[in-house]
Each structure stands twice: as C-alpha cells, then as structure tokens.
Short mmCIF file of C-alpha atoms and ligand atoms in Angstrom, two decimals:
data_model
loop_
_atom_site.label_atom_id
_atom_site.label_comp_id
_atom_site.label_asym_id
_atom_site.label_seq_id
_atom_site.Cartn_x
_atom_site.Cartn_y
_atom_site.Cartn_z
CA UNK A 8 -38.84 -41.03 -22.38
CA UNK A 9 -40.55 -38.56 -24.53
CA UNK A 10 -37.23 -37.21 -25.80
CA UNK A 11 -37.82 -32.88 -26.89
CA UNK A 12 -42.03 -34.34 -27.52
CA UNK A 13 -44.69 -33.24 -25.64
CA UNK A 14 -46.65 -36.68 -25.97
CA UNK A 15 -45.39 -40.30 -26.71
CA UNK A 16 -47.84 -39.50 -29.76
CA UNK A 17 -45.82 -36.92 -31.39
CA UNK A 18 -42.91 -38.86 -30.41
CA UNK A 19 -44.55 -42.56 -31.79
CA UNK A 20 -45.57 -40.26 -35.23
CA UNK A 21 -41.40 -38.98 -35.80
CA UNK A 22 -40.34 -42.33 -35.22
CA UNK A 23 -42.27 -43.66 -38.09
CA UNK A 24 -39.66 -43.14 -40.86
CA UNK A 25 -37.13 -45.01 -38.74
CA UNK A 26 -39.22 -48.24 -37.79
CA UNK A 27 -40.74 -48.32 -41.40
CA UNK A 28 -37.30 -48.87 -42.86
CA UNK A 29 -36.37 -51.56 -39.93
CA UNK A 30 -39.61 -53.36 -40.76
CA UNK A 31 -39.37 -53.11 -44.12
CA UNK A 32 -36.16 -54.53 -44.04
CA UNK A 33 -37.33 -57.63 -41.97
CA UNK A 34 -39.52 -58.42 -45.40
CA UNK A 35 -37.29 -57.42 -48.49
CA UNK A 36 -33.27 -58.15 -48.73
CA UNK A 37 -32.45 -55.26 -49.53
CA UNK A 38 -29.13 -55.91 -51.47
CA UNK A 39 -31.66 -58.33 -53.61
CA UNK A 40 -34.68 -56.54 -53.95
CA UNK A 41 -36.43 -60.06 -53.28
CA UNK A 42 -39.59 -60.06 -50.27
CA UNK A 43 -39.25 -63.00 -48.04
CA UNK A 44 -40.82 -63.98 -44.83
CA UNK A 45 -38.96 -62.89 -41.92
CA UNK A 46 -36.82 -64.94 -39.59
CA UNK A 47 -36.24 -67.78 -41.96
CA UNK A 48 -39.62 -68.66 -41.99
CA UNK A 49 -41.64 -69.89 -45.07
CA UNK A 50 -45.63 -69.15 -45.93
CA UNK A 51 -46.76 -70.79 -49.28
CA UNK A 52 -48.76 -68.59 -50.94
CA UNK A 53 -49.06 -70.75 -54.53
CA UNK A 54 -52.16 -73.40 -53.28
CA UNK A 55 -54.18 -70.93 -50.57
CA UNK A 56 -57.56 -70.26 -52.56
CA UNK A 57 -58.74 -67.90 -49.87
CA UNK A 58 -57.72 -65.75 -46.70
CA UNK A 59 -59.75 -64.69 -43.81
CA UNK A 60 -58.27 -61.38 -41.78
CA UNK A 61 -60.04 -60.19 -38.77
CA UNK A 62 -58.70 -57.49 -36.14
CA UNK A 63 -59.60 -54.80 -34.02
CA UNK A 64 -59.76 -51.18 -34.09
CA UNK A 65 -56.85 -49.84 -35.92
CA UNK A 66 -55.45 -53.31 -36.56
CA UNK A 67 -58.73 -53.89 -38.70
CA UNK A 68 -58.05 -50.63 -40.90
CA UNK A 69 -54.51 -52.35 -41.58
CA UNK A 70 -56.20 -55.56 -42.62
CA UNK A 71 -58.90 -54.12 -44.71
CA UNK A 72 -55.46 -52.55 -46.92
CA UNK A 73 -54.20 -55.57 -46.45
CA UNK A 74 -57.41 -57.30 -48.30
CA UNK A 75 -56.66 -54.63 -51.04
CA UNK A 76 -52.83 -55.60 -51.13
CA UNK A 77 -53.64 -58.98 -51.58
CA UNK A 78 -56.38 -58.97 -53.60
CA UNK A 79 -54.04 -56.38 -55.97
CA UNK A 80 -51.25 -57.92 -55.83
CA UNK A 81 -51.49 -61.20 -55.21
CA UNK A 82 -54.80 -62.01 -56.67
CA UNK A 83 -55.75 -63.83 -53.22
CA UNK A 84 -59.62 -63.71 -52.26
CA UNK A 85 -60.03 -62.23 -49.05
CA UNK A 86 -62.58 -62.15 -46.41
CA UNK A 87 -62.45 -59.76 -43.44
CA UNK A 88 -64.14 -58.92 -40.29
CA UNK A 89 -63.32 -57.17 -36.86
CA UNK A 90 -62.44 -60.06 -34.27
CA UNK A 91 -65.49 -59.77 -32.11
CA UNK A 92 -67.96 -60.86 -35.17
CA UNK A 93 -65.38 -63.39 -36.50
CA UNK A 94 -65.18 -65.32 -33.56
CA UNK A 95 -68.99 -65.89 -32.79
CA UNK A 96 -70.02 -65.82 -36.67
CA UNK A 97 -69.69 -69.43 -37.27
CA UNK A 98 -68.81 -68.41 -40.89
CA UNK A 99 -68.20 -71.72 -43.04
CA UNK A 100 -64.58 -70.94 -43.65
CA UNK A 101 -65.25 -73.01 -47.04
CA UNK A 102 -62.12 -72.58 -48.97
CA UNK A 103 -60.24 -70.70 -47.04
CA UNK A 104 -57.14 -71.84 -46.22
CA UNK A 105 -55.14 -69.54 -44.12
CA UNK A 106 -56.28 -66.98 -41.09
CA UNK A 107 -54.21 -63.89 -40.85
CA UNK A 108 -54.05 -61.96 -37.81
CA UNK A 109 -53.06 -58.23 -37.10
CA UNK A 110 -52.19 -56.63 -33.32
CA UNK A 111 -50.17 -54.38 -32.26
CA UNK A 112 -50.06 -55.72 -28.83
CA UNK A 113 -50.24 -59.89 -29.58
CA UNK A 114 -52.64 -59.79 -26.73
CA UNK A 115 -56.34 -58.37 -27.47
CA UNK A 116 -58.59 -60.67 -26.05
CA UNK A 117 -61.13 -60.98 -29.67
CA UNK A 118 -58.29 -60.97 -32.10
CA UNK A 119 -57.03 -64.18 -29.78
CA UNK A 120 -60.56 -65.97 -29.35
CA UNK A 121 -60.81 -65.31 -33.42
CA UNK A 122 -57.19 -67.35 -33.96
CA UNK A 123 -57.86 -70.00 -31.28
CA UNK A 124 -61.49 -70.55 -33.41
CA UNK A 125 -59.42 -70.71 -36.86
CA UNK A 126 -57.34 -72.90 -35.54
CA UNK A 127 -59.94 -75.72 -34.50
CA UNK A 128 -61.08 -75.37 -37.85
CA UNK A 129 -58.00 -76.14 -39.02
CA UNK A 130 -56.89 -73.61 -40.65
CA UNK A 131 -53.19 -71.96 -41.22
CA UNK A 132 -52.53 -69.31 -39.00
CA UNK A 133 -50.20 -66.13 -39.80
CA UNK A 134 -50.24 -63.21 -37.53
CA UNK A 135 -48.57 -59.68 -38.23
CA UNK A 136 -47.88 -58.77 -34.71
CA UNK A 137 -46.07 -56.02 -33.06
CA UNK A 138 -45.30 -57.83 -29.33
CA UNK A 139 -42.64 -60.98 -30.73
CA UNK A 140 -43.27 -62.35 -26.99
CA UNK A 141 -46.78 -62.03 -27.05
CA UNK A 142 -50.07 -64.96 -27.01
CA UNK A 143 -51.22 -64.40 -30.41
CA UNK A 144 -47.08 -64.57 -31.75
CA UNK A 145 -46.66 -67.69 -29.86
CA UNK A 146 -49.55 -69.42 -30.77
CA UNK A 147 -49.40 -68.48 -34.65
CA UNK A 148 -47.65 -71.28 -36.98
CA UNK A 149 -46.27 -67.75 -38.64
CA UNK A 150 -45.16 -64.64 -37.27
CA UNK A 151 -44.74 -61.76 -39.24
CA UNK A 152 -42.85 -59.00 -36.71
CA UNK A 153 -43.63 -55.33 -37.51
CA UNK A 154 -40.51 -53.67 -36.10
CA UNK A 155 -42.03 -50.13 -34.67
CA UNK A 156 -40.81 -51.03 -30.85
CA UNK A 157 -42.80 -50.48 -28.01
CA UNK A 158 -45.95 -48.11 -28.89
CA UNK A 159 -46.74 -46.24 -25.86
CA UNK A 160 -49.79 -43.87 -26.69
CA UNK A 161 -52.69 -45.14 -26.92
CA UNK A 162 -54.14 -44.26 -30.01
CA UNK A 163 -51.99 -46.48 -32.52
CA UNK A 164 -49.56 -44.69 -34.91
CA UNK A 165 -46.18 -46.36 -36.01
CA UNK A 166 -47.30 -49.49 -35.42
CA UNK A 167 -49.91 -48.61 -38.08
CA UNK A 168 -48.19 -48.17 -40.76
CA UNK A 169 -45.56 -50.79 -39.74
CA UNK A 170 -48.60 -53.39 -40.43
CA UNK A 171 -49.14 -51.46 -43.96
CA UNK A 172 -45.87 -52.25 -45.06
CA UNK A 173 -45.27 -55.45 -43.69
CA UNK A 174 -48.58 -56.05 -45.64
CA UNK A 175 -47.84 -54.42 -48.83
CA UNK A 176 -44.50 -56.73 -48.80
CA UNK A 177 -46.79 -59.83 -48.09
CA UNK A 178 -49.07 -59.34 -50.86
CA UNK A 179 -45.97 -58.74 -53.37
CA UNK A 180 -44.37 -62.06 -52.09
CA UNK A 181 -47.43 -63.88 -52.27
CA UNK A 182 -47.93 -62.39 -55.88
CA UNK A 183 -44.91 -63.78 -56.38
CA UNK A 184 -44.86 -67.02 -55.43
CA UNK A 185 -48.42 -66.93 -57.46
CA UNK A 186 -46.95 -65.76 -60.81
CA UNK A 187 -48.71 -62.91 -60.48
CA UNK A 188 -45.95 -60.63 -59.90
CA UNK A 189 -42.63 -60.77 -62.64
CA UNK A 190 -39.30 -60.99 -60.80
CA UNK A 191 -38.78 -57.26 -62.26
CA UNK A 192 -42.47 -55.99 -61.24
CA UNK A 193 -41.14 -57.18 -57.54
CA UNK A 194 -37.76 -55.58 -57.75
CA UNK A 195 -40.09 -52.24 -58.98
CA UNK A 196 -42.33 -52.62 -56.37
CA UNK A 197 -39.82 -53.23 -53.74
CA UNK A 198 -37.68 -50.30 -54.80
CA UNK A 199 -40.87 -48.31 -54.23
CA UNK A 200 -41.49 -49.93 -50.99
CA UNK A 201 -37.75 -48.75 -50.29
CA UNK A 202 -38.66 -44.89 -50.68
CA UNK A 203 -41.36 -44.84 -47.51
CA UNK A 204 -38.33 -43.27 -45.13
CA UNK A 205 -37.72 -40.45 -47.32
CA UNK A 206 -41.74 -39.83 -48.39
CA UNK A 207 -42.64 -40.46 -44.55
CA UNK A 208 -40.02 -37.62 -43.57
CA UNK A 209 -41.38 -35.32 -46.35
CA UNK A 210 -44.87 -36.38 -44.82
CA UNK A 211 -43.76 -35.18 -41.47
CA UNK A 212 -42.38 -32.24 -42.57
CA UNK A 213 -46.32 -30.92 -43.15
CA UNK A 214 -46.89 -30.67 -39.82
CA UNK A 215 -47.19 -26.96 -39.48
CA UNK A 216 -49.61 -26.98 -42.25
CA UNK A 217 -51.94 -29.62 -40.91
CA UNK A 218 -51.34 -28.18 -37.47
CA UNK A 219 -52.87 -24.28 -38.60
CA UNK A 220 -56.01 -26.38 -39.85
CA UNK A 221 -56.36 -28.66 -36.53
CA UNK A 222 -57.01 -25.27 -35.07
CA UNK A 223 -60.68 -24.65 -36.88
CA UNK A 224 -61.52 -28.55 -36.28
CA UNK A 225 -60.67 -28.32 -32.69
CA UNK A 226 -63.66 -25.53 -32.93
CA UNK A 227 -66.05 -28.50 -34.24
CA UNK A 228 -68.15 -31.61 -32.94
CA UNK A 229 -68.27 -33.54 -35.52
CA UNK A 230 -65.95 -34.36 -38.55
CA UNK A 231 -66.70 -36.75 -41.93
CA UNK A 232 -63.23 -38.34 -43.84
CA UNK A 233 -64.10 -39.68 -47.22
CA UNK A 234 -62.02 -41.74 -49.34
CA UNK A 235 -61.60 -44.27 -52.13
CA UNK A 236 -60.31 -47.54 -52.73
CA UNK A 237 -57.10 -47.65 -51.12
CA UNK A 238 -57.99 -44.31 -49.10
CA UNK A 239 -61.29 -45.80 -47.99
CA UNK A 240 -60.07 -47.48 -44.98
CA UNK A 241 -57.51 -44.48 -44.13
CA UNK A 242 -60.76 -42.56 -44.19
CA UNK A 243 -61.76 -44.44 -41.56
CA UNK A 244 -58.40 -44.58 -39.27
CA UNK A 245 -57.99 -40.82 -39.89
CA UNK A 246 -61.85 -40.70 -37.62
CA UNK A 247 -60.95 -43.12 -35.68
CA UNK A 248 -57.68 -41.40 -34.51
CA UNK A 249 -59.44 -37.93 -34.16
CA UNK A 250 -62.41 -39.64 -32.09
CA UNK A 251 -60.02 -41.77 -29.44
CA UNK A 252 -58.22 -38.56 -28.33
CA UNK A 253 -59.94 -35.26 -29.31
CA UNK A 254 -63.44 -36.85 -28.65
CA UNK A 255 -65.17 -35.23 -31.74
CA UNK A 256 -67.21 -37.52 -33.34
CA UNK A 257 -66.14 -38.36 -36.19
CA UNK A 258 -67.20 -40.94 -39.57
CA UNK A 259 -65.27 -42.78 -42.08
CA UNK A 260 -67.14 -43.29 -44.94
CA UNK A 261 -66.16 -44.68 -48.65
CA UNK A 262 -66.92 -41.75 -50.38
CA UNK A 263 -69.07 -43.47 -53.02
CA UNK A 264 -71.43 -43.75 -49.56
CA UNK A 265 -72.19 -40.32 -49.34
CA UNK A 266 -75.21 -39.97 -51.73
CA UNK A 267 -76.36 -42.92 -49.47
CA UNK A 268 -77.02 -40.85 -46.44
CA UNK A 269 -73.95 -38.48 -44.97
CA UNK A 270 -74.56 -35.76 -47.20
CA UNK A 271 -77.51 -34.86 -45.40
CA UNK A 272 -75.12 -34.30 -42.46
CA UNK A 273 -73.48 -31.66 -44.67
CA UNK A 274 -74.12 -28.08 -44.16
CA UNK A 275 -71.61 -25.11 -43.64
CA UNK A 276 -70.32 -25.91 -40.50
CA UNK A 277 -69.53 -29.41 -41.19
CA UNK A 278 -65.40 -30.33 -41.21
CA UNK A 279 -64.90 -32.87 -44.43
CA UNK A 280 -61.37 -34.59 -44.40
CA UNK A 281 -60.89 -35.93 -48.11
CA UNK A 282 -58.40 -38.04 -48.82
CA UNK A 283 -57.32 -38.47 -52.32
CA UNK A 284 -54.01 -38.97 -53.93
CA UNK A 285 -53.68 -38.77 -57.96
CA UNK A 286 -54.93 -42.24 -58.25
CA UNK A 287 -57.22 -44.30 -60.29
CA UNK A 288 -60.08 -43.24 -57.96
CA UNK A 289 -59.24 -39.64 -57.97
CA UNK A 290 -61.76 -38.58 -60.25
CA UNK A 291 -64.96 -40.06 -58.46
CA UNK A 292 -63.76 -38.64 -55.21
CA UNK A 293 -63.31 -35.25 -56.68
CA UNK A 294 -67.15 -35.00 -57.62
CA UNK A 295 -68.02 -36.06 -54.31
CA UNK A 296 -66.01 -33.51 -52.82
CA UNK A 297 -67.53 -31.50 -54.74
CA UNK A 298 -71.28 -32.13 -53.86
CA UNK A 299 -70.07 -31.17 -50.16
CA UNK A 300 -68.54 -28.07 -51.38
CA UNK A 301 -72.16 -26.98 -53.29
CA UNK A 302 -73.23 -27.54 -49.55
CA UNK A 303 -70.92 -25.37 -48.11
CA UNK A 304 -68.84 -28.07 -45.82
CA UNK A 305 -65.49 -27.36 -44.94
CA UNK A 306 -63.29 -29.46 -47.19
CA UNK A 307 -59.88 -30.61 -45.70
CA UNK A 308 -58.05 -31.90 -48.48
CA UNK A 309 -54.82 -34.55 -48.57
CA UNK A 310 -53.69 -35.12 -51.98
CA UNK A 311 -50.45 -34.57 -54.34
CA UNK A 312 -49.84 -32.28 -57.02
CA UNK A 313 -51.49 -33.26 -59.34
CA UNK A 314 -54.72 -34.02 -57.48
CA UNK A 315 -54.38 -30.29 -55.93
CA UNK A 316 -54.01 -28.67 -59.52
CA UNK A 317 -56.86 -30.72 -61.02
CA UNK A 318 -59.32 -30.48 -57.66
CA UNK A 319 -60.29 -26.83 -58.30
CA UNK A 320 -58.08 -25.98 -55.02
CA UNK A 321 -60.55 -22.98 -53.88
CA UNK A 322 -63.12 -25.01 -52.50
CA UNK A 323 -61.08 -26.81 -49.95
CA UNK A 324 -58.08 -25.98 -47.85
CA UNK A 325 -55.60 -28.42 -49.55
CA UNK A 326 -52.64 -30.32 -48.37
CA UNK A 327 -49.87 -31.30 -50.50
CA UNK A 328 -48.49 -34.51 -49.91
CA UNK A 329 -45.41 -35.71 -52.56
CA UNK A 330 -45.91 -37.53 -55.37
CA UNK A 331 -45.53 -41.59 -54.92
CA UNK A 332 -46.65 -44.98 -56.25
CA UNK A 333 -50.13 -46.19 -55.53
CA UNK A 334 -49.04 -48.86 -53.15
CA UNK A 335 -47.38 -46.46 -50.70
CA UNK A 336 -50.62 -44.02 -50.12
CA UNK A 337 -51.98 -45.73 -47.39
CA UNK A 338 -48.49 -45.64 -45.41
CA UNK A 339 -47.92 -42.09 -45.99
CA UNK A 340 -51.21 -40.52 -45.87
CA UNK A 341 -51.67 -41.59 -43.16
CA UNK A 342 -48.71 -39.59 -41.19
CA UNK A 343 -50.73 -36.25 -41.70
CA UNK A 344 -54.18 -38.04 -40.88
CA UNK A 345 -52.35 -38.62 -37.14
CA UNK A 346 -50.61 -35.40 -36.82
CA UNK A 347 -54.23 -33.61 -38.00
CA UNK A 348 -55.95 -35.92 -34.79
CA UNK A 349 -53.22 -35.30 -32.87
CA UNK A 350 -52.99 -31.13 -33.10
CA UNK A 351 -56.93 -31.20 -32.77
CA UNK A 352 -56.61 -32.99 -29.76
CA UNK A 353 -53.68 -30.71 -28.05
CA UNK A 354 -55.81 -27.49 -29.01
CA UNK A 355 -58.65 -28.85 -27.13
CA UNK A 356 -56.44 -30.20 -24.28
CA UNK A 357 -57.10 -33.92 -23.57
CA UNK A 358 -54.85 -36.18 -22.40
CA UNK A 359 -53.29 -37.31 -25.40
CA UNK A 360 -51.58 -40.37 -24.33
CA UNK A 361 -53.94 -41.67 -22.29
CA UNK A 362 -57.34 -40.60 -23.77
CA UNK A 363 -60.82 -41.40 -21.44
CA UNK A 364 -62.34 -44.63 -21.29
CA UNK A 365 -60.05 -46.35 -23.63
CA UNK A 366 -57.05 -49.09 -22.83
CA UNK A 367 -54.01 -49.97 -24.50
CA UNK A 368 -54.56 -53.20 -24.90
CA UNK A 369 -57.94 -54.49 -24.54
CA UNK A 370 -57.71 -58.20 -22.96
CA UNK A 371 -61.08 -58.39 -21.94
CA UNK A 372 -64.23 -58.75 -24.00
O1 M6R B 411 -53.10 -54.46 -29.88
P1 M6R B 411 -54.09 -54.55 -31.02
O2 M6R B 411 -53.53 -54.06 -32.30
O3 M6R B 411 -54.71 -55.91 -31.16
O4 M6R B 411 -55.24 -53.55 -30.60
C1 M6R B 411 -56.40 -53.39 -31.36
C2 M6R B 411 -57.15 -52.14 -30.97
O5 M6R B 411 -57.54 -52.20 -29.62
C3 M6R B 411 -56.33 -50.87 -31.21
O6 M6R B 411 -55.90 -50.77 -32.53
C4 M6R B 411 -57.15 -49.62 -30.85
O7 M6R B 411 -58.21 -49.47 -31.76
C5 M6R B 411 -56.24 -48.38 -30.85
N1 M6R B 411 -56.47 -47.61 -29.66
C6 M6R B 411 -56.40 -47.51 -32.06
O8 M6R B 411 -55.67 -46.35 -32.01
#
C-alpha cells in the first residue's frame, strides 16, 4: 500500500525518519546513551587488527561510509570491495580478522558467495542485513538488523541510510570497546546520532526545492556528483540512484578526481551535483566546484549554511540542508540526493518502482 504516494519510492523516502529512529534504537539504549549490539548479542571489537567489507550496489556505498566510520571512529583498518571481486580475488586476508557484510535483502547471490569464502578462511562473520530471515542473516555468527521494514522499490532508499546508522553506531561501539572513544565522547556522539529523526524530517521538508531543479536535469543525459571524504561515496549513491530509475547516465567521482579526467566532460550543458556540507573537506571541494563553474557546468549544490554563505552562492543553484555533526552527513544528505533521482525520474516518466532491466534482489550471478 502506497498510502497518499504515488510510488513505494516516495513512500520508502518519508518513512526514513521513522525507521532511522527504530534502528537506531536497536544499537544505542537510549535511556543510557551506551551503543550495544543488538539482540543481546556481543562483537569484540578490542583484538580485530583488520576488517574486510564487501557488498553490492548501494549496499557497497554504505560500506565504503562504513570504512570511514570505522576507520574514524574506531581506528579499525579496513579493506573493501564490491562482492563480485571479493569472492574470486583470492586476497590473502592476512590480518584480518572479521568479514562484515551489508544487504538489504540477506539474499544477493555475490554478497553470499563473498561470506561463504570468508568463512572457509576462517574468518568472523558480521552482517548488517535488512531481511532477519534471510541466507546471509542465518549464516552470519552476527547479525546486525537495520529496522527500515520491507523496501519495496527497487532503487534502495531507507534501507540506505538504515545501514549508515547502524554503521555509524558500530564504529562508535567498536571505538569504544578500543579506548578510542571516552564514555562522554560516546554519550556526545550518540546524542547526535539521536537527532537524525528531526534533521531527516527537516531534510524531507526540501522536497519542493530539489523537486523545481529535477525539472532542468530531467532535460539532460548525463549528470557528474562530486564529493569529499565522507560525501565521496554519497557522490556516488546520489548517480547511482538517478541512473537505476531516470536512466541518465550519471558518475560519482571524489572530487579531488576531477583534474584527473571528468573535467573535460564539463562544458555548459553539463548537470554537476556537489555535495558538500561545512566540513573539514569543504574547502577543497569548493575550488573544484569552482573549476566547473569557470567551465560553465550547471552546479547543483547540497550544503548548510555556512557552506552556502562561504561557496559564492551565484555560481550554483544551492540547497540548504540544516546544520549537523559530521557523522550524520552521509544519513541526511542523502534524503535530498533520492528525492533529486526520484523527481528526475517522474518528470521523465519511467517506471519508478520497477525501473528496466534491473531486479530487486539479484540472486543470480
Ligand atoms: O539486497 P542487497 O542490499 O544485497 O542488494 C544489493 C544491490 O543489488 C542493491 O543495493 C542495488 O544496487 C539497488 N537497486 C540500489 O538501489
């Protein structure tokens, strides 16, 4: 039931703030303040030298924040790949100690084959799964539940940034458990972690906005997002959501990557989604925003205050997010990333929910 939505999409996108506060809860007590791992179950973060994450599509957007979540805030080494390299790679998993997993659906076929091959070598197995009844939940030593309910459209939204936060809580616990993180520094972070329902409604309340500029990018064939550090792989989800169901091809690039080939791409007709909060990478990505504005591209801009005042707002048409902690941008940026793929896509008339070519759940090779 799509309730008053025209597409389980829109519908999957205004459930976020809802199943981000369910999910979070799941990983912090929230009378406490204190992560844990769900369900009574225990992970030991305080001996594992090194993780390897793989995943597919969106899933592997979530893990690459997750490397930067752990690496952050836990300190952890982490090696990543998408499922279908990891599982034929033959890396030598040296000292790696635990595998960690992220679907949506418990079931694609390469995320699965990459678990089953961590497992012969021996190695610990967490998975942050949407589908509790699922293969890849039951054959995990650890399950870590996001809590966004059944996800309908195809092109993944809630459970998304369900996987962000369940990560971001991960990599505070396991900074804990490390000594990386002070008992207060996890009550701070937590409390932050506490105000994605409100930020995510404020998120979805730009939807008009990012809606008038879907209208000039449903006019276009191609589309670049740039971003930075924790931006860089939303730069990359934001393409990959406007590619699945509008069919404009679009790139994700780390924006530090564009003087190494994209910018020749950029002329005046070219769309450029920039995503940049106020954040210790700000500054870089504003002067390579602004080589593609001496070029004439068409900047798209998602950033806060701050960023908007100090980006020299004329060259790009600008959205305004709130301000927030570092550790949230990745959840709530990317609410306006999906409604901006989502708007394109209804302007140009594709079937939104169930774009060409492309499965929910991809259990075959
Ligand atoms: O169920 P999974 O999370 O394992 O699925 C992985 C990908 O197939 C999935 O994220 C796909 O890329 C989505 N259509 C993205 O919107």
């Amino acid at each position: 039931d799509k309730g008053n939505h025209r597409h389980f999409m829109q519908k999957e996108i205004y459930e976020q703030p809802e199943v981000l506060s369910h999910t979070l809860g799941a990983f912090v007590d929230m009378t406490t303040g204190r992560t844990r791992i769900p369900n009574g179950q225990t992970l030991d973060f305080s001996n594992v030298r090194r993780i390897a994450l793989s995943a597919c599509g969106t899933g592997y957007y979530a893990a690459l924040v997750g490397r930067y979540y752990l690496e952050r805030y836990a300190r952890i080494p982490c090696d990543l790949d998408v499922a279908s390299e990891f599982r034929y790679r033959e890396s030598p998993l040296g000292d790696v100690d635990l595998a960690l997993f992220v679907s949506q659906s418990g079931e694609t076929a390469d995320t699965l084959a990459s678990l089953r091959y961590a497992k012969g070598e021996g190695l610990r197995i967490a998975s942050v799964v949407n589908v509790q009844e699922s293969t890849i939940a039951r054959e995990s030593d650890v399950v870590l539940p996001t809590l966004a309910g059944p996800e309908i459209g195809v092109a993944s939204t809630k459970a998304f940034t369900c996987q962000l936060i369940s990560l971001a809580a991960l990599a505070i616990h396991a900074g804990v458990a490390r000594g990386v993180i002070s008992p207060e520094r996890e009550l701070e972070l937590t409390r932050s972690l506490a105000e994605v329902p409100r930020l995510a409604n404020e998120a979805l309340a730009l939807e008009d906005t990012v809606e008038a500029l879907s209208r000039e990018m449903a006019t276009k064939r191609h589309a670049l997002f740039l971003g930075r550090g924790f931006s860089y792989p939303l730069a990359m989800e934001g393409a990959l959501k406007l590619k699945e169901i509008s069919y404009i091809h679009a790139e994700g690039y780390a924006a530090g990557e564009l003087k190494h080939g994209p910018i020749a791409l950029i002329d005046d007709t070219m769309p450029v989604v920039v995503i940049a909060p106020h954040d210790r990478s700000f500054e870089k990505t504003m002067s390579n925003m602004q080589e593609v504005a001496a070029r004439g591209g068409r900047i798209i801009l998602f950033t806060d205050a701050k960023g908007a005042a100090g980006s020299g707002s004329d060259m790009a048409s600008t959205v305004v997010l709130p301000d927030m902690p570092e550790i949230l941008t990745p959840i709530i940026y990317a609410i306006p990333l999906q409604m901006l793929a989502y708007h394109t896509a209804v302007q140009m008339g594709t079937d939104v929910d169930q774009p060409r070519n492309l499965a929910k759940s991809v259990t075959v090779e």
